[in-house]
Coordinates of C-alpha atoms and ligand atoms in Angstrom, one line a residue:
M1 CA -54.4 -34.3 -12.4
A2 CA -53.4 -34.1 -8.7
D3 CA -52.2 -37.7 -8.2
I4 CA -48.7 -38.5 -9.3
N5 CA -48.0 -41.5 -11.5
Y6 CA -45.2 -43.5 -10.0
T7 CA -45.3 -46.4 -12.5
D8 CA -43.6 -44.4 -15.3
K9 CA -39.8 -44.3 -15.3
I10 CA -40.1 -40.6 -14.5
P11 CA -42.9 -40.0 -11.9
N12 CA -45.2 -37.2 -13.2
N13 CA -48.6 -35.8 -13.2
V14 CA -48.4 -34.3 -16.7
N15 CA -49.3 -37.4 -18.7
L16 CA -45.7 -37.8 -19.8
S17 CA -46.3 -41.1 -21.6
E18 CA -48.6 -39.3 -24.1
D19 CA -45.7 -37.1 -25.3
R20 CA -43.1 -39.5 -26.6
T21 CA -40.7 -36.8 -27.8
L22 CA -40.6 -35.1 -24.4
Q23 CA -40.4 -38.5 -22.6
R24 CA -37.4 -39.5 -24.7
A25 CA -35.7 -36.2 -24.1
L26 CA -36.2 -36.4 -20.4
E27 CA -35.2 -40.1 -20.2
H28 CA -32.0 -39.1 -22.1
W29 CA -31.3 -36.4 -19.5
Q30 CA -32.2 -38.6 -16.5
P31 CA -28.9 -40.6 -16.4
N32 CA -26.9 -37.4 -16.7
Y33 CA -28.8 -36.0 -13.8
L34 CA -28.0 -39.1 -11.7
E35 CA -24.4 -38.9 -12.7
W36 CA -24.4 -35.3 -11.5
W37 CA -26.1 -36.4 -8.3
N38 CA -23.5 -39.1 -7.7
D39 CA -20.6 -36.6 -8.4
M40 CA -22.0 -33.5 -6.7
G41 CA -24.8 -34.6 -4.4
P42 CA -24.4 -35.4 -0.7
N43 CA -21.0 -36.8 -0.1
G44 CA -20.8 -40.5 0.9
S45 CA -24.5 -40.9 1.4
G46 CA -25.2 -43.6 -1.3
Q47 CA -25.9 -46.4 1.2
H48 CA -27.9 -44.5 3.8
D49 CA -31.6 -45.1 4.3
V50 CA -33.1 -41.7 5.0
Y51 CA -36.5 -40.9 6.4
L52 CA -37.8 -38.7 3.5
R53 CA -41.0 -37.1 2.4
T54 CA -42.0 -37.9 -1.1
A55 CA -44.8 -36.1 -3.0
T56 CA -47.7 -38.4 -3.9
S57 CA -50.2 -35.8 -5.0
T58 CA -50.2 -32.1 -5.6
A59 CA -53.6 -31.6 -4.0
P60 CA -53.3 -29.2 -1.1
D61 CA -54.2 -31.9 1.5
G62 CA -52.6 -35.0 0.1
W63 CA -49.1 -34.8 -1.1
A64 CA -46.7 -36.1 1.5
N65 CA -45.6 -39.7 2.1
F66 CA -42.9 -40.5 4.7
G67 CA -40.6 -43.5 4.6
H68 CA -36.9 -44.6 4.6
V69 CA -35.4 -44.3 1.1
K70 CA -31.9 -44.7 -0.3
M71 CA -31.3 -41.3 -1.8
P72 CA -30.1 -42.3 -5.3
D73 CA -33.4 -44.3 -5.5
Y74 CA -35.4 -41.2 -4.7
R75 CA -38.2 -40.8 -7.3
W76 CA -37.5 -37.4 -8.8
G77 CA -40.1 -36.3 -11.2
I78 CA -42.4 -33.7 -12.7
F79 CA -45.2 -32.3 -10.5
L80 CA -47.3 -29.4 -11.5
A81 CA -49.9 -27.8 -9.2
Q82 CA -53.5 -28.2 -10.5
A83 CA -54.5 -25.9 -13.3
Q84 CA -56.8 -23.1 -12.3
E85 CA -59.7 -23.0 -14.7
Q86 CA -60.1 -19.8 -16.9
R87 CA -57.0 -18.3 -15.4
K88 CA -56.3 -14.8 -16.8
V89 CA -53.1 -12.8 -17.0
G90 CA -53.1 -10.7 -13.8
F91 CA -50.7 -7.8 -14.6
G92 CA -48.8 -6.0 -17.3
D93 CA -49.8 -5.1 -20.9
E94 CA -51.8 -8.3 -21.4
K95 CA -53.7 -8.1 -18.2
G96 CA -57.2 -9.8 -18.4
R97 CA -56.3 -12.0 -21.5
D98 CA -56.1 -15.8 -21.2
V99 CA -52.9 -17.1 -19.8
W100 CA -50.5 -18.9 -22.2
Q101 CA -50.0 -22.6 -22.4
E102 CA -47.2 -22.1 -25.0
V103 CA -44.4 -19.6 -25.1
P104 CA -45.1 -16.6 -27.2
G105 CA -42.2 -16.1 -29.7
E106 CA -41.5 -12.6 -28.7
H107 CA -41.0 -13.6 -25.0
R108 CA -39.0 -16.7 -25.6
A109 CA -35.5 -15.4 -24.9
N110 CA -36.6 -13.6 -21.7
L111 CA -38.6 -16.6 -20.4
R112 CA -35.8 -19.0 -21.1
R113 CA -33.4 -16.7 -19.3
I114 CA -35.6 -16.6 -16.2
I115 CA -36.2 -20.3 -16.1
V116 CA -32.5 -21.0 -16.6
T117 CA -31.6 -18.6 -13.8
Q118 CA -34.1 -20.2 -11.5
G119 CA -33.0 -23.7 -12.5
D120 CA -29.3 -22.9 -11.9
T121 CA -29.8 -22.1 -8.3
E122 CA -31.2 -25.5 -7.5
P123 CA -28.2 -27.8 -8.2
A124 CA -25.9 -25.0 -7.1
S125 CA -27.3 -25.2 -3.5
V126 CA -26.9 -29.0 -3.5
E127 CA -23.3 -28.5 -4.5
Q128 CA -22.7 -25.9 -1.8
Q129 CA -24.1 -28.3 0.8
R130 CA -22.4 -31.4 -0.5
H131 CA -20.0 -32.0 2.3
L132 CA -22.2 -31.0 5.3
G133 CA -23.5 -34.6 5.8
T134 CA -20.1 -35.6 7.2
T135 CA -20.4 -33.1 10.1
A136 CA -24.1 -33.2 10.9
P137 CA -24.9 -32.4 14.6
S138 CA -27.6 -35.2 14.7
Q139 CA -29.6 -37.7 12.7
Y140 CA -32.5 -35.3 12.7
D141 CA -30.4 -32.5 11.1
L142 CA -28.8 -34.9 8.6
R143 CA -32.3 -36.0 7.5
N144 CA -33.4 -32.4 7.1
L145 CA -30.3 -31.6 5.0
F146 CA -31.0 -34.6 2.7
Q147 CA -34.7 -33.7 2.4
I148 CA -33.7 -30.3 1.3
N149 CA -31.1 -31.7 -1.1
V150 CA -33.5 -34.1 -2.8
E151 CA -36.1 -31.4 -3.2
E152 CA -33.7 -29.0 -4.7
G153 CA -32.8 -31.8 -7.1
R154 CA -36.5 -32.0 -7.9
H155 CA -36.8 -28.3 -8.4
L156 CA -34.1 -28.7 -11.1
W157 CA -36.3 -31.3 -12.7
A158 CA -39.1 -28.8 -12.6
M159 CA -37.2 -26.2 -14.6
V160 CA -35.7 -28.8 -17.0
Y161 CA -39.2 -30.0 -17.8
L162 CA -40.2 -26.5 -18.9
L163 CA -37.0 -26.1 -20.9
Q164 CA -37.4 -29.5 -22.7
K165 CA -41.1 -29.2 -23.3
H166 CA -41.3 -25.6 -24.4
F167 CA -37.9 -24.5 -25.8
G168 CA -36.9 -27.2 -28.3
R169 CA -33.2 -27.7 -29.0
D170 CA -32.1 -24.6 -27.0
G171 CA -34.0 -25.9 -24.1
R172 CA -32.2 -29.3 -24.3
E173 CA -28.9 -27.5 -24.5
E174 CA -29.7 -25.4 -21.5
A175 CA -30.8 -28.5 -19.6
E176 CA -27.4 -30.1 -20.2
A177 CA -25.6 -26.8 -19.2
L178 CA -27.4 -26.8 -15.9
L179 CA -25.6 -30.0 -15.0
E180 CA -22.2 -28.6 -16.2
R181 CA -21.9 -25.4 -14.3
R182 CA -20.5 -25.8 -10.8
S183 CA -20.9 -23.7 -7.7
G184 CA -17.7 -21.7 -7.1
D185 CA -15.9 -22.9 -10.2
A186 CA -13.6 -20.3 -11.6
D187 CA -14.2 -21.2 -15.3
N188 CA -17.9 -22.3 -15.2
P189 CA -19.6 -20.9 -12.2
R190 CA -23.3 -20.8 -11.2
I191 CA -25.1 -17.7 -12.5
L192 CA -25.9 -15.8 -9.3
G193 CA -23.4 -14.6 -6.7
A194 CA -24.8 -16.2 -3.6
F195 CA -24.7 -19.6 -5.2
N196 CA -21.0 -19.5 -5.7
E197 CA -20.3 -18.8 -2.0
E198 CA -19.3 -21.7 0.2
T199 CA -21.6 -23.2 2.9
P200 CA -18.8 -24.3 5.0
D201 CA -20.5 -25.3 8.3
W202 CA -23.9 -25.9 9.8
L203 CA -24.4 -22.4 11.1
A204 CA -23.9 -21.2 7.5
F205 CA -26.4 -23.9 6.4
Y206 CA -29.1 -22.7 8.7
M207 CA -28.5 -19.0 7.7
F208 CA -28.6 -20.0 4.1
T209 CA -31.8 -21.9 4.4
Y210 CA -33.4 -19.1 6.4
F211 CA -32.2 -16.2 4.2
T212 CA -31.4 -17.6 0.8
D213 CA -34.2 -20.1 0.5
R214 CA -36.5 -17.2 1.4
D215 CA -35.2 -15.5 -1.8
G216 CA -36.5 -18.7 -3.4
K217 CA -39.9 -18.1 -1.8
F218 CA -40.2 -14.6 -3.1
Q219 CA -38.8 -15.3 -6.6
L220 CA -41.0 -18.4 -7.0
A221 CA -44.1 -16.4 -5.7
A222 CA -43.3 -13.7 -8.4
L223 CA -43.0 -16.5 -11.0
A224 CA -46.2 -18.2 -9.8
E225 CA -48.0 -15.0 -11.1
S226 CA -46.6 -15.6 -14.6
A227 CA -48.8 -15.5 -17.7
F228 CA -46.9 -18.5 -18.9
D229 CA -49.2 -21.0 -17.1
P230 CA -46.8 -24.1 -16.9
L231 CA -44.3 -21.9 -15.1
S232 CA -46.9 -20.7 -12.7
R233 CA -48.1 -24.2 -12.0
T234 CA -44.7 -25.7 -11.4
T235 CA -43.5 -22.8 -9.2
R236 CA -46.7 -23.0 -7.1
F237 CA -45.9 -26.6 -6.2
M238 CA -42.2 -25.8 -5.6
L239 CA -43.4 -23.2 -3.0
T240 CA -45.0 -25.8 -0.9
E241 CA -41.6 -27.6 -0.6
E242 CA -39.7 -24.4 0.0
A243 CA -41.6 -23.8 3.3
H244 CA -39.9 -26.7 5.0
H245 CA -36.5 -25.4 3.9
M246 CA -37.0 -22.1 5.6
F247 CA -38.3 -23.9 8.7
V248 CA -35.1 -25.8 8.9
G249 CA -33.2 -22.5 8.8
E250 CA -35.3 -20.7 11.3
S251 CA -35.5 -23.5 13.8
G252 CA -31.8 -24.4 13.3
V253 CA -30.6 -20.8 14.2
S254 CA -33.1 -20.8 17.0
R255 CA -31.7 -24.0 18.5
V256 CA -28.2 -22.6 18.3
I257 CA -29.3 -19.6 20.2
V258 CA -31.2 -21.7 22.8
R259 CA -28.1 -23.7 23.5
T260 CA -25.8 -20.6 23.7
C261 CA -28.2 -18.8 26.1
E262 CA -28.4 -22.0 28.2
V263 CA -24.6 -22.1 28.7
M264 CA -24.4 -18.3 29.2
K265 CA -27.0 -18.6 32.0
A266 CA -25.5 -21.7 33.6
T267 CA -22.0 -20.2 33.7
G268 CA -22.7 -16.5 33.9
I269 CA -20.2 -15.9 31.1
E270 CA -20.8 -13.2 28.6
D271 CA -17.3 -12.7 27.1
P272 CA -17.3 -14.5 23.7
A273 CA -13.7 -15.8 24.1
E274 CA -14.5 -17.3 27.4
L275 CA -17.8 -18.7 26.2
R276 CA -16.0 -20.5 23.3
K277 CA -14.2 -22.5 25.9
H278 CA -17.6 -24.1 26.6
G279 CA -18.0 -25.2 23.0
V280 CA -21.0 -23.0 22.0
I281 CA -21.4 -20.3 19.3
D282 CA -21.2 -16.8 20.9
L283 CA -23.9 -14.4 19.8
P284 CA -21.6 -11.8 18.2
T285 CA -20.3 -14.5 15.8
L286 CA -23.9 -15.5 15.0
Q287 CA -24.6 -11.9 14.2
R288 CA -21.7 -11.7 11.9
Y289 CA -22.9 -14.8 10.0
L290 CA -26.3 -13.3 9.8
N291 CA -24.9 -10.0 8.3
F292 CA -23.1 -12.0 5.7
H293 CA -26.0 -14.2 4.6
Y294 CA -28.5 -11.4 4.6
S295 CA -26.4 -9.1 2.5
V296 CA -25.4 -11.7 0.0
T297 CA -29.0 -12.8 -0.3
I298 CA -30.5 -9.4 -0.9
D299 CA -28.1 -9.0 -3.8
L300 CA -30.1 -11.8 -5.4
F301 CA -32.9 -9.5 -6.2
G302 CA -30.8 -7.8 -8.8
A303 CA -30.1 -4.1 -9.5
D304 CA -32.4 -1.5 -7.8
Q305 CA -33.2 0.0 -11.2
S306 CA -33.6 -2.6 -13.9
S307 CA -35.0 -2.4 -17.4
N308 CA -35.1 -6.2 -17.4
A309 CA -37.5 -6.2 -14.4
A310 CA -39.7 -3.6 -16.2
I311 CA -39.8 -5.8 -19.3
F312 CA -40.5 -9.0 -17.4
Y313 CA -43.4 -7.3 -15.7
S314 CA -45.0 -5.5 -18.6
S315 CA -44.8 -8.5 -20.8
G316 CA -46.5 -10.7 -18.1
L317 CA -43.5 -13.0 -17.4
K318 CA -42.9 -12.2 -13.7
G319 CA -45.2 -10.5 -11.3
R320 CA -44.9 -9.0 -7.9
Y321 CA -45.2 -10.9 -4.6
E322 CA -48.9 -11.5 -3.9
E323 CA -49.8 -9.6 -7.1
S324 CA -53.5 -10.2 -6.8
K325 CA -53.7 -8.8 -3.2
R326 CA -52.4 -5.4 -4.3
D327 CA -54.7 -2.6 -4.7
D328 CA -53.5 -0.8 -7.9
D329 CA -53.9 -1.1 -11.7
H330 CA -51.4 -4.0 -12.0
I331 CA -49.9 -2.1 -15.0
L332 CA -47.8 0.4 -13.1
K333 CA -47.1 2.8 -16.0
G334 CA -46.6 6.3 -14.6
G335 CA -46.2 5.1 -11.0
S336 CA -43.0 5.8 -9.0
Y337 CA -41.1 4.2 -6.1
K338 CA -38.5 5.5 -3.7
I339 CA -35.1 3.9 -3.8
L340 CA -31.9 4.9 -2.0
E341 CA -28.7 6.3 -3.5
A342 CA -25.5 7.5 -2.0
K343 CA -25.0 11.3 -2.4
D344 CA -22.3 13.5 -0.8
G345 CA -21.5 10.8 1.7
A346 CA -25.1 10.0 2.8
L347 CA -27.9 7.8 1.6
V348 CA -30.8 9.8 0.2
E349 CA -34.1 8.8 -1.3
K350 CA -34.7 9.2 -5.0
E351 CA -38.0 8.7 -6.8
V352 CA -37.8 6.5 -9.9
P353 CA -40.4 4.9 -12.3
M354 CA -42.1 2.1 -10.5
L355 CA -41.7 -0.4 -13.4
N356 CA -37.9 0.0 -13.3
A357 CA -37.9 -0.4 -9.5
L358 CA -39.6 -3.8 -9.3
N359 CA -36.5 -5.7 -8.2
E360 CA -36.3 -3.2 -5.3
V361 CA -40.1 -3.7 -4.6
L362 CA -39.5 -7.5 -4.3
R363 CA -36.4 -6.9 -2.2
D364 CA -38.3 -4.6 0.2
D365 CA -41.1 -7.3 0.6
Y366 CA -38.4 -9.8 1.3
I367 CA -36.7 -7.5 3.9
R368 CA -40.0 -7.2 5.8
D369 CA -40.6 -10.9 5.7
S370 CA -37.1 -12.0 6.8
G371 CA -37.1 -9.5 9.7
A372 CA -40.0 -11.4 11.4
G373 CA -37.9 -14.5 12.0
V374 CA -35.0 -12.4 13.4
G375 CA -37.6 -11.0 15.8
R376 CA -38.5 -14.5 16.9
W377 CA -34.8 -15.3 17.5
Q378 CA -34.5 -12.2 19.6
R379 CA -37.4 -13.4 21.8
V380 CA -35.4 -16.5 22.6
I381 CA -32.5 -14.3 23.8
D382 CA -34.9 -12.0 25.7
K383 CA -36.7 -14.9 27.3
A384 CA -33.4 -16.2 28.6
G385 CA -32.8 -12.7 30.2
I386 CA -29.7 -12.1 28.2
N387 CA -28.8 -8.6 27.2
F388 CA -28.0 -8.9 23.5
K389 CA -29.7 -7.4 20.5
L390 CA -29.7 -9.2 17.1
S391 CA -30.4 -7.1 14.1
V392 CA -30.5 -7.2 10.3
P393 CA -28.0 -4.8 8.7
H394 CA -29.0 -1.8 6.6
K395 CA -29.8 -2.9 3.0
A396 CA -26.8 -1.0 1.7
F397 CA -24.4 -3.0 3.8
N398 CA -21.9 -5.3 2.0
R399 CA -23.7 -5.1 -1.4
H400 CA -22.2 -6.2 -4.7
I401 CA -25.1 -5.7 -7.0
G402 CA -26.9 -2.4 -7.8
S403 CA -26.2 1.2 -6.8
F404 CA -24.5 0.3 -3.5
A405 CA -22.0 -2.0 -5.2
N406 CA -19.1 0.4 -5.1
I407 CA -19.6 2.1 -1.8
R408 CA -18.9 1.0 1.8
V409 CA -21.8 1.3 4.3
S410 CA -21.9 0.2 7.9
P411 CA -24.6 -2.2 9.3
A412 CA -26.2 0.9 10.8
G413 CA -26.4 2.6 7.3
Q414 CA -23.6 5.1 7.5
V415 CA -21.5 5.7 4.4
L416 CA -17.9 5.0 5.1
S417 CA -14.5 5.5 3.6
E418 CA -12.5 2.5 2.6
A419 CA -10.2 3.0 5.6
E420 CA -13.2 3.1 8.1
W421 CA -14.6 0.0 6.5
A422 CA -11.2 -1.8 6.8
V423 CA -10.9 -1.0 10.5
N424 CA -14.3 -2.3 11.4
V425 CA -15.2 -5.0 9.0
D426 CA -14.1 -7.8 11.4
Q427 CA -16.8 -6.7 13.8
W428 CA -19.4 -7.0 11.1
L429 CA -18.6 -10.0 8.9
A430 CA -17.5 -13.4 10.1
T431 CA -13.7 -13.5 10.2
E432 CA -11.4 -16.4 9.3
S433 CA -11.0 -17.1 13.0
D434 CA -14.8 -17.1 13.6
R435 CA -15.1 -19.6 10.8
A436 CA -12.3 -21.7 12.1
Y437 CA -13.9 -21.7 15.5
V438 CA -17.3 -22.8 14.2
A439 CA -15.6 -25.4 12.0
S440 CA -13.8 -26.8 15.1
L441 CA -17.3 -27.5 16.6
M442 CA -18.5 -29.5 13.6
G443 CA -18.1 -33.1 14.8
R444 CA -20.4 -35.8 13.4
V445 CA -23.1 -37.1 15.8
V446 CA -24.6 -40.3 14.5
E447 CA -26.3 -41.8 17.6
T448 CA -30.1 -41.8 17.5
G449 CA -31.6 -39.0 19.7
K450 CA -28.2 -37.4 20.4
Y451 CA -27.2 -33.8 19.5
A452 CA -23.9 -31.9 19.3
N453 CA -23.0 -29.8 22.3
W454 CA -23.5 -26.5 20.4
I455 CA -27.1 -27.0 19.4
A456 CA -30.3 -27.7 21.3
P457 CA -32.6 -30.6 20.3
P458 CA -35.7 -29.7 18.3
P459 CA -38.9 -29.3 20.3
I460 CA -40.7 -31.9 18.1
G461 CA -39.6 -34.6 15.6
I462 CA -40.3 -34.7 11.8
N463 CA -43.7 -36.1 11.1
K464 CA -44.2 -36.0 15.0
Q465 CA -41.7 -38.8 15.4
A466 CA -40.4 -39.6 18.9
A467 CA -37.1 -38.1 20.2
D468 CA -35.2 -41.4 19.7
F469 CA -36.5 -42.1 16.1
E470 CA -33.9 -43.4 13.7
Y471 CA -34.0 -40.8 10.9
V472 CA -31.0 -42.2 9.1
R473 CA -29.9 -45.9 8.9
F474 CA -26.2 -45.7 8.0
N475 CA -25.9 -49.3 6.9
Ligands
BYC501 N1 -25.3 -12.3 -9.0 O1 -31.0 -5.9 -14.4 P1 -30.5 -6.7 -13.3 C1 -33.8 -20.1 -5.1 C2 -26.9 -9.7 -13.1 S1 -33.4 -18.5 -5.1 C3 -24.8 -12.3 -10.2 O2 -30.9 -6.3 -12.0 P2 -32.4 -8.8 -13.5 C4 -33.1 -21.0 -4.2 C5 -28.1 -10.0 -14.0 O3 -28.2 -11.3 -14.4 C6 -34.4 -17.8 -6.4 N2 -25.3 -11.5 -11.2 O4 -31.0 -8.2 -13.6 C7 -32.7 -20.7 -3.0 C8 -27.8 -9.0 -15.2 O5 -26.8 -9.7 -16.0 P3 -26.6 -9.2 -17.6 C9 -33.7 -17.8 -7.8 C10 -26.4 -10.9 -11.0 O6 -32.4 -9.8 -14.6 C11 -32.0 -21.5 -2.2 C12 -27.1 -7.9 -14.5 O7 -26.6 -8.3 -13.3 N3 -34.6 -17.3 -8.8 O8 -34.7 -20.5 -5.8 O9 -33.4 -7.7 -13.4 C13 -31.7 -22.8 -2.6 C14 -28.1 -6.7 -14.4 O10 -29.0 -6.9 -13.3 C15 -27.1 -10.9 -9.7 C16 -34.5 -16.2 -9.5 O11 -33.6 -15.4 -9.3 C17 -26.5 -11.6 -8.7 N4 -27.0 -11.7 -7.4 O12 -32.5 -9.4 -12.1 C18 -32.1 -23.2 -3.9 C19 -35.6 -15.9 -10.4 N5 -28.2 -10.1 -9.8 O13 -27.9 -9.2 -18.2 C20 -32.8 -22.3 -4.7 C21 -35.2 -15.6 -11.8 C22 -28.2 -9.6 -11.0 O14 -26.0 -7.8 -17.5 N6 -34.3 -14.5 -12.0 N7 -27.2 -10.0 -11.8 O15 -25.7 -10.3 -18.1 C23 -34.6 -13.2 -12.1 O16 -35.7 -12.9 -12.0 C24 -33.5 -12.2 -12.4 O17 -32.6 -12.8 -13.2 C25 -32.8 -11.6 -11.2 C26 -31.8 -10.5 -11.7 C27 -33.8 -11.0 -10.2 C28 -32.0 -12.6 -10.4

C-alpha cells in the first residue's frame, strides 16, 4: 500500500485500523508524544504557519505535498516503503532464506536495542535544535529547520511503531522511555554521545545536518538490509527524507563560505580577526567547527572492533552499506580488515577478523562519502581565488569511542603527548571565543526574502518557490 490514509487519527499505510490493540497502544502514546513536542520541540513556534512537505504516498514518484501547516497540527504517522515480493535475507548465517515478518525470539533483545538506539537519536536532535528558530538567518532557513524537526519527529514514530507492534510490553515501555530521556541531561541523557552535545548556533546546525545526519544515512542504509522486513521497509522510507536534511547541511555551509569569500574579495582582508569586523565567519573558524562535528560523528559508528557488530551481521539484523552491490560471500567468516591502532607513538595498521570490524567498515564508507561534500566546499573557495584549504581531520583525531579514545592525535594524524595537544587544541577545535563570536552573529531575520549578513541566499527556493516567497507566516 503506497498511499497514506489520512482519515485515521494516526495517518498510516499499514492498515492500522485492522489491528485494534496496536491502534490503541499508539493512540495512547500519541498525546504523550505531543506533550513532548510542546515541551521540547521548536521553541515558540506553535502559532507559525510553515511551508512544509508532507508525505502522501511512499511510491518513489508520488510522496510529497507542500503547503502551510501549523506544526503542532502536522500529521505524524506510520509510513513503510512498499514491500518487495519474495525478499530474501541478503547476508549472514541465514542468507537466502525468507525475510522475517515477526521478530525471532533469539534476536529479540538485540533487535530491540538497535531500534531503541536508532529511535533515541530522532527526538534527541529535535531537542538539540529546539532554540535555533529564535535566531534563524532567514525564513527559508527557518522553514528548513522546521521541516527537519517534523521529519525527525516522524522518524521517532517509525521506531515506536516497530516497538509497539513487535515487542509487546517491553516495546511499550521503551516507547515511553524515548520521550523521557533528554539530550544533554546529566541524569537521563540520550544514548549516543553526539546527541548529547549542544547545537548552539546555525553554523553548528549546518555541520550537524551535513555530518551527523549522514551517519543517519549510513546507519539507516545498513538497517534497510535487515532480515527483519518491517525494519527494512521503515528505514527505506526514512532514507528518502534524510536526503533533504543533508542537503540543508551541505548547502548551508556552502552559503556561509560563499558569503565569507565575497567579503574577503571585496575587502582584500585575509586576517580572521579583521574579517570578523565585517560580520562574516572566517574560514579557520569554519574549519574548527568542521573538525568537531566530523570527529564527534565518526564516534557514532561504535568501536572499531565490536563483537556486537559481528553478531548483528551474522544473525541478519544489520547489514553493510549497499550490501547487495558488494562482490563477496555476504557471510564474511574468515575474512579480515585493516584497522589502525596506536603503537610506540605511531598509528599502525593491524589486521583483524572482518566480522568484528564491521563498525569500522561502515565508518570508512561514511568517511569516503562525507569527504565529497567537503571537496565541493573547497571548490567554492578555489573559484573565489582564495588561498585556503579545507580538510577533514584524520579519523583518530578527537575520538572518544574505540581504540583511539585514550590517545591524542593531531588532525594530520600525528600521535601527541597531552602537553602537545593542550598547546595546539585551540587551533583545531572551536574555542569559547569562536563560539561566542558566531553566537554574536545570530540575529533573527524574519522579513520575506531577506538574509543575515553572514550567509548568502540559496541559489533556488524550496519547491522552486520565488526568492520573495513567504515560507513562514508568523501570525
Ligand atoms: N556514544 O560494541 P560497540 C541518525 C557504546 S544517526 C555513546 O562498538 P555497537 C540521526 C555501545 O552502545 C544513526 N556510546 O557498540 C542523525 C556499547 O555499549 P554497551 C543512529 C556508544 O553496538 C541526525 C559500547 O559503547 N542509528 O539516525 O557495535 C539526526 C561498545 O561499543 C557510542 C544507529 O546508531 C557513542 N557514539 O555500536 C537524527 C543505528 N558508540 O553495550 C537522527 C543503531 C558505541 O557497552 N545502532 N557506544 O553498554 C547501532 O547499530 C549500534 O548501537 C552502534 C554502536 C553502531 C551505535
